[in-house]
């Protein structure tokens, strides 16, 4: 490719932003909803990937573990195959423009909008004391997205509402202060946009789900995965069909298998004679899908200095664009230039 065609491609490229919160250990939903789409499209889009460590401060957290978790998430994303020559990977707290823009966007967000967020309602109900950051972090997420002139945000279904808020804030800010932000749109995976907890298929699989028995963590050993899937809740019909309303547990297993093999959950339902065969087949698919990631993770985690170097390089590469956007917003909102 000549420098000219490369430049043209970069100018016309769709910009994508992906963020992952190091609030626990990475789980299968993170891989299917966010990590895989980022990797799959990194060569045809201008993709930026962040470990959004400030988001991990929104609920009670263990300060002794946060840095290590941030590094672990970065290592998992690299192990999953992100090519950081194409897509910079960095820690959100290393790029100060994120918090700089956050405050300006708070001034363009209504209290009721933040208060309406489903995740705020769900997570605040589980806390003894609710941190103000839990209410305002979707605005920080809007800042993450808007700093990079993002066109598309690949996420799982659970994050759709937050991306829509980012979109609303961008539109309102542009209308009030002038054209500063690109208005982003949400991109959901075609299959398995919402992987459910194996022990309770009415709630989503999440890294901090109590007990973790229904969560497949990306670094789980094969025997742990087998045990979790063998105990997955199904139903008494013993008919393998994709029917999320009436057979949520079975449909969830089919979605996982379909997402990992690039097929359709309705089509593969016929491959399994009964629930035993379904569970054993899905186990094999998950174990095989995670094997290369786990092998690569073992290699990379032996060299944390290199991973930290990749994060530092990523922060350096994205900071200039982030500062440019922040300065545009500062000027538009009427602040005296420094
Ligand atoms: N169950 C899921 N199905 C599909 N996508 C999912 N994602 C998370 N769970 C599922 C997607 O993973 C990306 C990163 O999410 P996050 O780290 O910002 O936090 P989250 O959405 O709150 O994910 P968790 O794992 O459930 O964390 P906790 O337990 O801390 O709340 C997002 O794109 C998300 O959609």
PDB file of C-alpha atoms in Angstrom, residues 36-241:
ATOM      1  CA  UNK A  36     -13.647 -10.259  19.735  1.00  0.00           C
ATOM      2  CA  UNK A  37     -15.413  -7.502  17.776  1.00  0.00           C
ATOM      3  CA  UNK A  38     -12.509  -5.142  18.524  1.00  0.00           C
ATOM      4  CA  UNK A  39      -9.963  -7.658  17.276  1.00  0.00           C
ATOM      5  CA  UNK A  40     -11.971  -8.848  14.293  1.00  0.00           C
ATOM      6  CA  UNK A  41     -12.379  -5.356  12.875  1.00  0.00           C
ATOM      7  CA  UNK A  42      -9.087  -3.775  13.948  1.00  0.00           C
ATOM      8  CA  UNK A  43      -7.568  -3.961  10.446  1.00  0.00           C
ATOM      9  CA  UNK A  44     -10.559  -2.388   8.681  1.00  0.00           C
ATOM     10  CA  UNK A  45     -11.349   0.289  11.286  1.00  0.00           C
ATOM     11  CA  UNK A  46      -9.391   2.775  13.367  1.00  0.00           C
ATOM     12  CA  UNK A  47      -9.868   1.014  16.674  1.00  0.00           C
ATOM     13  CA  UNK A  48      -8.884   2.254  20.131  1.00  0.00           C
ATOM     14  CA  UNK A  49      -9.063  -0.151  23.105  1.00  0.00           C
ATOM     15  CA  UNK A  50      -8.926   1.001  26.730  1.00  0.00           C
ATOM     16  CA  UNK A  51      -8.843  -0.677  30.092  1.00  0.00           C
ATOM     17  CA  UNK A  52     -11.225   1.734  31.776  1.00  0.00           C
ATOM     18  CA  UNK A  53      -9.752   1.494  35.257  1.00  0.00           C
ATOM     19  CA  UNK A  54     -11.536   4.595  36.589  1.00  0.00           C
ATOM     20  CA  UNK A  55     -14.836   2.790  36.020  1.00  0.00           C
ATOM     21  CA  UNK A  56     -13.704   0.174  38.548  1.00  0.00           C
ATOM     22  CA  UNK A  57     -13.884   2.862  41.255  1.00  0.00           C
ATOM     23  CA  UNK A  58     -17.650   3.175  40.996  1.00  0.00           C
ATOM     24  CA  UNK A  59     -18.361   0.405  43.537  1.00  0.00           C
ATOM     25  CA  UNK A  60     -16.406  -0.769  46.553  1.00  0.00           C
ATOM     26  CA  UNK A  61     -13.034  -1.968  45.261  1.00  0.00           C
ATOM     27  CA  UNK A  62      -9.822  -3.384  46.617  1.00  0.00           C
ATOM     28  CA  UNK A  63      -7.110  -0.762  46.045  1.00  0.00           C
ATOM     29  CA  UNK A  64      -4.411  -3.429  46.411  1.00  0.00           C
ATOM     30  CA  UNK A  65      -5.758  -5.368  43.440  1.00  0.00           C
ATOM     31  CA  UNK A  66      -6.730  -2.703  40.914  1.00  0.00           C
ATOM     32  CA  UNK A  67      -3.338  -2.198  39.238  1.00  0.00           C
ATOM     33  CA  UNK A  68      -2.829  -5.942  38.909  1.00  0.00           C
ATOM     34  CA  UNK A  69      -6.312  -6.383  37.438  1.00  0.00           C
ATOM     35  CA  UNK A  70      -5.688  -3.607  34.937  1.00  0.00           C
ATOM     36  CA  UNK A  71      -2.556  -5.420  33.819  1.00  0.00           C
ATOM     37  CA  UNK A  72      -4.407  -8.750  33.697  1.00  0.00           C
ATOM     38  CA  UNK A  73      -7.132  -7.313  31.456  1.00  0.00           C
ATOM     39  CA  UNK A  74      -4.539  -5.818  29.143  1.00  0.00           C
ATOM     40  CA  UNK A  75      -2.723  -9.152  28.991  1.00  0.00           C
ATOM     41  CA  UNK A  76      -5.958 -11.021  28.205  1.00  0.00           C
ATOM     42  CA  UNK A  77      -6.797  -8.636  25.356  1.00  0.00           C
ATOM     43  CA  UNK A  78      -3.328  -9.075  23.900  1.00  0.00           C
ATOM     44  CA  UNK A  79      -3.598 -12.850  24.372  1.00  0.00           C
ATOM     45  CA  UNK A  80      -6.926 -12.799  22.514  1.00  0.00           C
ATOM     46  CA  UNK A  81      -5.029 -11.404  19.526  1.00  0.00           C
ATOM     47  CA  UNK A  82      -5.269  -7.616  19.489  1.00  0.00           C
ATOM     48  CA  UNK A  83      -2.593  -6.250  17.167  1.00  0.00           C
ATOM     49  CA  UNK A  84      -1.507  -3.054  18.919  1.00  0.00           C
ATOM     50  CA  UNK A  85       0.367  -1.849  15.828  1.00  0.00           C
ATOM     51  CA  UNK A  86      -3.124  -1.257  14.400  1.00  0.00           C
ATOM     52  CA  UNK A  87      -5.166  -0.624  17.540  1.00  0.00           C
ATOM     53  CA  UNK A  88      -3.591   1.198  20.485  1.00  0.00           C
ATOM     54  CA  UNK A  89      -4.293  -0.321  23.912  1.00  0.00           C
ATOM     55  CA  UNK A  90      -3.976   1.865  26.989  1.00  0.00           C
ATOM     56  CA  UNK A  91      -5.209   2.433  30.558  1.00  0.00           C
ATOM     57  CA  UNK A  92      -7.859   5.147  30.803  1.00  0.00           C
ATOM     58  CA  UNK A  93      -6.289   6.751  33.902  1.00  0.00           C
ATOM     59  CA  UNK A  94      -3.055   7.321  31.931  1.00  0.00           C
ATOM     60  CA  UNK A  95      -4.775   9.800  29.608  1.00  0.00           C
ATOM     61  CA  UNK A  96      -5.873  12.829  31.605  1.00  0.00           C
ATOM     62  CA  UNK A  97      -8.244  14.173  28.941  1.00  0.00           C
ATOM     63  CA  UNK A  98     -10.815  11.531  29.968  1.00  0.00           C
ATOM     64  CA  UNK A  99     -11.466  13.181  33.328  1.00  0.00           C
ATOM     65  CA  UNK A 100     -11.012  16.659  31.836  1.00  0.00           C
ATOM     66  CA  UNK A 101     -13.848  16.114  29.371  1.00  0.00           C
ATOM     67  CA  UNK A 102     -15.971  14.223  31.911  1.00  0.00           C
ATOM     68  CA  UNK A 103     -16.681  17.391  33.896  1.00  0.00           C
ATOM     69  CA  UNK A 104     -17.584  19.413  30.815  1.00  0.00           C
ATOM     70  CA  UNK A 105     -20.008  16.677  29.745  1.00  0.00           C
ATOM     71  CA  UNK A 106     -21.571  16.595  33.207  1.00  0.00           C
ATOM     72  CA  UNK A 107     -22.498  20.194  32.562  1.00  0.00           C
ATOM     73  CA  UNK A 108     -24.371  18.981  29.473  1.00  0.00           C
ATOM     74  CA  UNK A 109     -26.124  16.019  31.142  1.00  0.00           C
ATOM     75  CA  UNK A 110     -29.324  16.102  33.166  1.00  0.00           C
ATOM     76  CA  UNK A 111     -29.538  14.455  36.569  1.00  0.00           C
ATOM     77  CA  UNK A 112     -32.645  12.527  35.457  1.00  0.00           C
ATOM     78  CA  UNK A 113     -30.765  11.036  32.495  1.00  0.00           C
ATOM     79  CA  UNK A 114     -28.024   9.624  34.712  1.00  0.00           C
ATOM     80  CA  UNK A 115     -30.513   8.464  37.309  1.00  0.00           C
ATOM     81  CA  UNK A 116     -32.518   6.541  34.697  1.00  0.00           C
ATOM     82  CA  UNK A 117     -29.644   4.235  33.764  1.00  0.00           C
ATOM     83  CA  UNK A 118     -30.642   0.610  34.381  1.00  0.00           C
ATOM     84  CA  UNK A 119     -27.141  -0.323  35.497  1.00  0.00           C
ATOM     85  CA  UNK A 120     -27.209   2.453  38.112  1.00  0.00           C
ATOM     86  CA  UNK A 121     -30.506   1.145  39.445  1.00  0.00           C
ATOM     87  CA  UNK A 122     -29.314  -2.470  39.522  1.00  0.00           C
ATOM     88  CA  UNK A 123     -25.873  -1.832  40.985  1.00  0.00           C
ATOM     89  CA  UNK A 124     -26.942   0.823  43.499  1.00  0.00           C
ATOM     90  CA  UNK A 125     -29.564  -1.596  44.869  1.00  0.00           C
ATOM     91  CA  UNK A 126     -26.730  -3.986  45.782  1.00  0.00           C
ATOM     92  CA  UNK A 127     -24.560  -1.382  47.596  1.00  0.00           C
ATOM     93  CA  UNK A 128     -24.687  -0.418  51.234  1.00  0.00           C
ATOM     94  CA  UNK A 129     -23.466   3.050  50.359  1.00  0.00           C
ATOM     95  CA  UNK A 130     -23.735   4.281  46.790  1.00  0.00           C
ATOM     96  CA  UNK A 131     -20.746   6.163  45.390  1.00  0.00           C
ATOM     97  CA  UNK A 132     -21.547   9.291  43.432  1.00  0.00           C
ATOM     98  CA  UNK A 133     -19.206   7.890  40.773  1.00  0.00           C
ATOM     99  CA  UNK A 134     -21.714   5.080  40.129  1.00  0.00           C
ATOM    100  CA  UNK A 135     -24.250   7.701  39.087  1.00  0.00           C
ATOM    101  CA  UNK A 136     -21.858   9.739  36.966  1.00  0.00           C
ATOM    102  CA  UNK A 137     -19.676   7.077  35.344  1.00  0.00           C
ATOM    103  CA  UNK A 138     -21.877   6.769  32.224  1.00  0.00           C
ATOM    104  CA  UNK A 139     -20.889  10.403  31.596  1.00  0.00           C
ATOM    105  CA  UNK A 140     -17.224   9.407  31.960  1.00  0.00           C
ATOM    106  CA  UNK A 141     -17.981   6.646  29.461  1.00  0.00           C
ATOM    107  CA  UNK A 142     -19.402   9.278  27.120  1.00  0.00           C
ATOM    108  CA  UNK A 143     -16.140  11.171  27.530  1.00  0.00           C
ATOM    109  CA  UNK A 144     -14.142   7.994  26.718  1.00  0.00           C
ATOM    110  CA  UNK A 145     -16.112   7.564  23.517  1.00  0.00           C
ATOM    111  CA  UNK A 146     -16.349  11.187  22.362  1.00  0.00           C
ATOM    112  CA  UNK A 147     -12.653  12.017  22.849  1.00  0.00           C
ATOM    113  CA  UNK A 148     -11.689   9.862  19.859  1.00  0.00           C
ATOM    114  CA  UNK A 149     -14.273  11.110  17.338  1.00  0.00           C
ATOM    115  CA  UNK A 150     -15.753   7.618  17.563  1.00  0.00           C
ATOM    116  CA  UNK A 151     -18.274   6.504  14.935  1.00  0.00           C
ATOM    117  CA  UNK A 152     -19.078   3.074  16.374  1.00  0.00           C
ATOM    118  CA  UNK A 153     -18.993   1.454  19.816  1.00  0.00           C
ATOM    119  CA  UNK A 154     -19.124  -2.361  19.781  1.00  0.00           C
ATOM    120  CA  UNK A 155     -20.695  -3.492  23.071  1.00  0.00           C
ATOM    121  CA  UNK A 156     -22.942  -6.157  24.550  1.00  0.00           C
ATOM    122  CA  UNK A 157     -26.648  -5.390  24.982  1.00  0.00           C
ATOM    123  CA  UNK A 158     -26.113  -4.357  28.650  1.00  0.00           C
ATOM    124  CA  UNK A 159     -24.112  -1.320  27.575  1.00  0.00           C
ATOM    125  CA  UNK A 160     -26.466  -0.144  24.832  1.00  0.00           C
ATOM    126  CA  UNK A 161     -28.184   2.386  27.104  1.00  0.00           C
ATOM    127  CA  UNK A 162     -24.857   3.982  28.064  1.00  0.00           C
ATOM    128  CA  UNK A 163     -23.800   4.392  24.438  1.00  0.00           C
ATOM    129  CA  UNK A 164     -27.187   5.926  23.681  1.00  0.00           C
ATOM    130  CA  UNK A 165     -26.579   8.395  26.520  1.00  0.00           C
ATOM    131  CA  UNK A 166     -23.196   9.298  24.981  1.00  0.00           C
ATOM    132  CA  UNK A 167     -25.019   9.904  21.716  1.00  0.00           C
ATOM    133  CA  UNK A 168     -27.636  12.131  23.378  1.00  0.00           C
ATOM    134  CA  UNK A 169     -24.947  14.138  25.194  1.00  0.00           C
ATOM    135  CA  UNK A 170     -22.977  14.636  21.960  1.00  0.00           C
ATOM    136  CA  UNK A 171     -26.070  15.813  20.093  1.00  0.00           C
ATOM    137  CA  UNK A 172     -27.042  18.230  22.898  1.00  0.00           C
ATOM    138  CA  UNK A 173     -23.515  19.608  23.273  1.00  0.00           C
ATOM    139  CA  UNK A 174     -23.187  20.145  19.506  1.00  0.00           C
ATOM    140  CA  UNK A 175     -26.581  21.842  19.336  1.00  0.00           C
ATOM    141  CA  UNK A 176     -25.812  24.156  22.260  1.00  0.00           C
ATOM    142  CA  UNK A 177     -22.137  25.000  21.721  1.00  0.00           C
ATOM    143  CA  UNK A 178     -21.333  24.174  18.089  1.00  0.00           C
ATOM    144  CA  UNK A 179     -20.163  21.137  16.210  1.00  0.00           C
ATOM    145  CA  UNK A 180     -17.547  19.576  18.487  1.00  0.00           C
ATOM    146  CA  UNK A 181     -18.283  15.848  18.692  1.00  0.00           C
ATOM    147  CA  UNK A 182     -18.817  13.005  16.262  1.00  0.00           C
ATOM    148  CA  UNK A 183     -22.124  11.373  17.186  1.00  0.00           C
ATOM    149  CA  UNK A 184     -21.415   7.667  17.905  1.00  0.00           C
ATOM    150  CA  UNK A 185     -23.672   4.683  17.332  1.00  0.00           C
ATOM    151  CA  UNK A 186     -23.889   1.347  19.085  1.00  0.00           C
ATOM    152  CA  UNK A 187     -22.837  -1.906  17.366  1.00  0.00           C
ATOM    153  CA  UNK A 188     -24.125  -5.158  18.902  1.00  0.00           C
ATOM    154  CA  UNK A 189     -22.834  -8.662  18.130  1.00  0.00           C
ATOM    155  CA  UNK A 190     -25.172 -10.464  15.692  1.00  0.00           C
ATOM    156  CA  UNK A 191     -25.326 -13.501  17.973  1.00  0.00           C
ATOM    157  CA  UNK A 192     -25.192 -13.587  21.799  1.00  0.00           C
ATOM    158  CA  UNK A 193     -25.325  -9.851  22.467  1.00  0.00           C
ATOM    159  CA  UNK A 194     -26.285 -10.795  26.024  1.00  0.00           C
ATOM    160  CA  UNK A 195     -24.758 -13.953  27.455  1.00  0.00           C
ATOM    161  CA  UNK A 196     -26.652 -15.026  30.562  1.00  0.00           C
ATOM    162  CA  UNK A 197     -25.442 -16.434  33.877  1.00  0.00           C
ATOM    163  CA  UNK A 198     -25.394 -20.250  33.701  1.00  0.00           C
ATOM    164  CA  UNK A 199     -27.005 -20.651  37.130  1.00  0.00           C
ATOM    165  CA  UNK A 200     -29.647 -17.984  36.512  1.00  0.00           C
ATOM    166  CA  UNK A 201     -30.366 -17.415  32.824  1.00  0.00           C
ATOM    167  CA  UNK A 202     -32.564 -14.423  33.622  1.00  0.00           C
ATOM    168  CA  UNK A 203     -29.547 -12.257  34.583  1.00  0.00           C
ATOM    169  CA  UNK A 204     -26.542 -11.473  32.467  1.00  0.00           C
ATOM    170  CA  UNK A 205     -23.199 -13.143  32.923  1.00  0.00           C
ATOM    171  CA  UNK A 206     -21.002 -10.577  34.681  1.00  0.00           C
ATOM    172  CA  UNK A 207     -17.549 -10.623  36.233  1.00  0.00           C
ATOM    173  CA  UNK A 208     -18.858  -9.646  39.641  1.00  0.00           C
ATOM    174  CA  UNK A 209     -21.884 -11.997  39.775  1.00  0.00           C
ATOM    175  CA  UNK A 210     -22.047 -13.454  43.295  1.00  0.00           C
ATOM    176  CA  UNK A 211     -20.183 -16.735  43.668  1.00  0.00           C
ATOM    177  CA  UNK A 212     -19.102 -16.900  40.027  1.00  0.00           C
ATOM    178  CA  UNK A 213     -20.584 -20.420  39.613  1.00  0.00           C
ATOM    179  CA  UNK A 214     -22.578 -19.294  36.585  1.00  0.00           C
ATOM    180  CA  UNK A 215     -19.756 -17.271  35.016  1.00  0.00           C
ATOM    181  CA  UNK A 216     -17.179 -18.679  32.611  1.00  0.00           C
ATOM    182  CA  UNK A 217     -14.003 -16.737  33.258  1.00  0.00           C
ATOM    183  CA  UNK A 218     -11.599 -16.561  30.348  1.00  0.00           C
ATOM    184  CA  UNK A 219      -8.784 -17.993  32.457  1.00  0.00           C
ATOM    185  CA  UNK A 220     -10.851 -20.858  33.956  1.00  0.00           C
ATOM    186  CA  UNK A 221      -9.228 -24.283  33.612  1.00  0.00           C
ATOM    187  CA  UNK A 222     -11.012 -26.825  31.320  1.00  0.00           C
ATOM    188  CA  UNK A 223     -12.196 -28.841  34.336  1.00  0.00           C
ATOM    189  CA  UNK A 224     -13.721 -25.708  35.899  1.00  0.00           C
ATOM    190  CA  UNK A 225     -15.492 -24.894  32.629  1.00  0.00           C
ATOM    191  CA  UNK A 226     -16.796 -28.477  32.369  1.00  0.00           C
ATOM    192  CA  UNK A 227     -18.122 -28.341  35.926  1.00  0.00           C
ATOM    193  CA  UNK A 228     -19.844 -24.975  35.454  1.00  0.00           C
ATOM    194  CA  UNK A 229     -21.505 -25.965  32.180  1.00  0.00           C
ATOM    195  CA  UNK A 230     -22.562 -29.364  33.530  1.00  0.00           C
ATOM    196  CA  UNK A 231     -24.412 -27.519  36.305  1.00  0.00           C
ATOM    197  CA  UNK A 232     -25.984 -24.933  33.991  1.00  0.00           C
ATOM    198  CA  UNK A 233     -29.699 -24.495  34.558  1.00  0.00           C
ATOM    199  CA  UNK A 234     -31.844 -25.923  31.737  1.00  0.00           C
ATOM    200  CA  UNK A 235     -35.511 -27.012  31.994  1.00  0.00           C
ATOM    201  CA  UNK A 236     -37.632 -30.154  32.067  1.00  0.00           C
ATOM    202  CA  UNK A 237     -38.540 -30.294  28.362  1.00  0.00           C
ATOM    203  CA  UNK A 238     -35.414 -32.151  27.210  1.00  0.00           C
ATOM    204  CA  UNK A 239     -35.847 -30.669  23.755  1.00  0.00           C
ATOM    205  CA  UNK A 240     -32.918 -28.690  22.407  1.00  0.00           C
ATOM    206  CA  UNK A 241     -34.430 -25.603  20.772  1.00  0.00           C
TER     207      UNK A 241
END
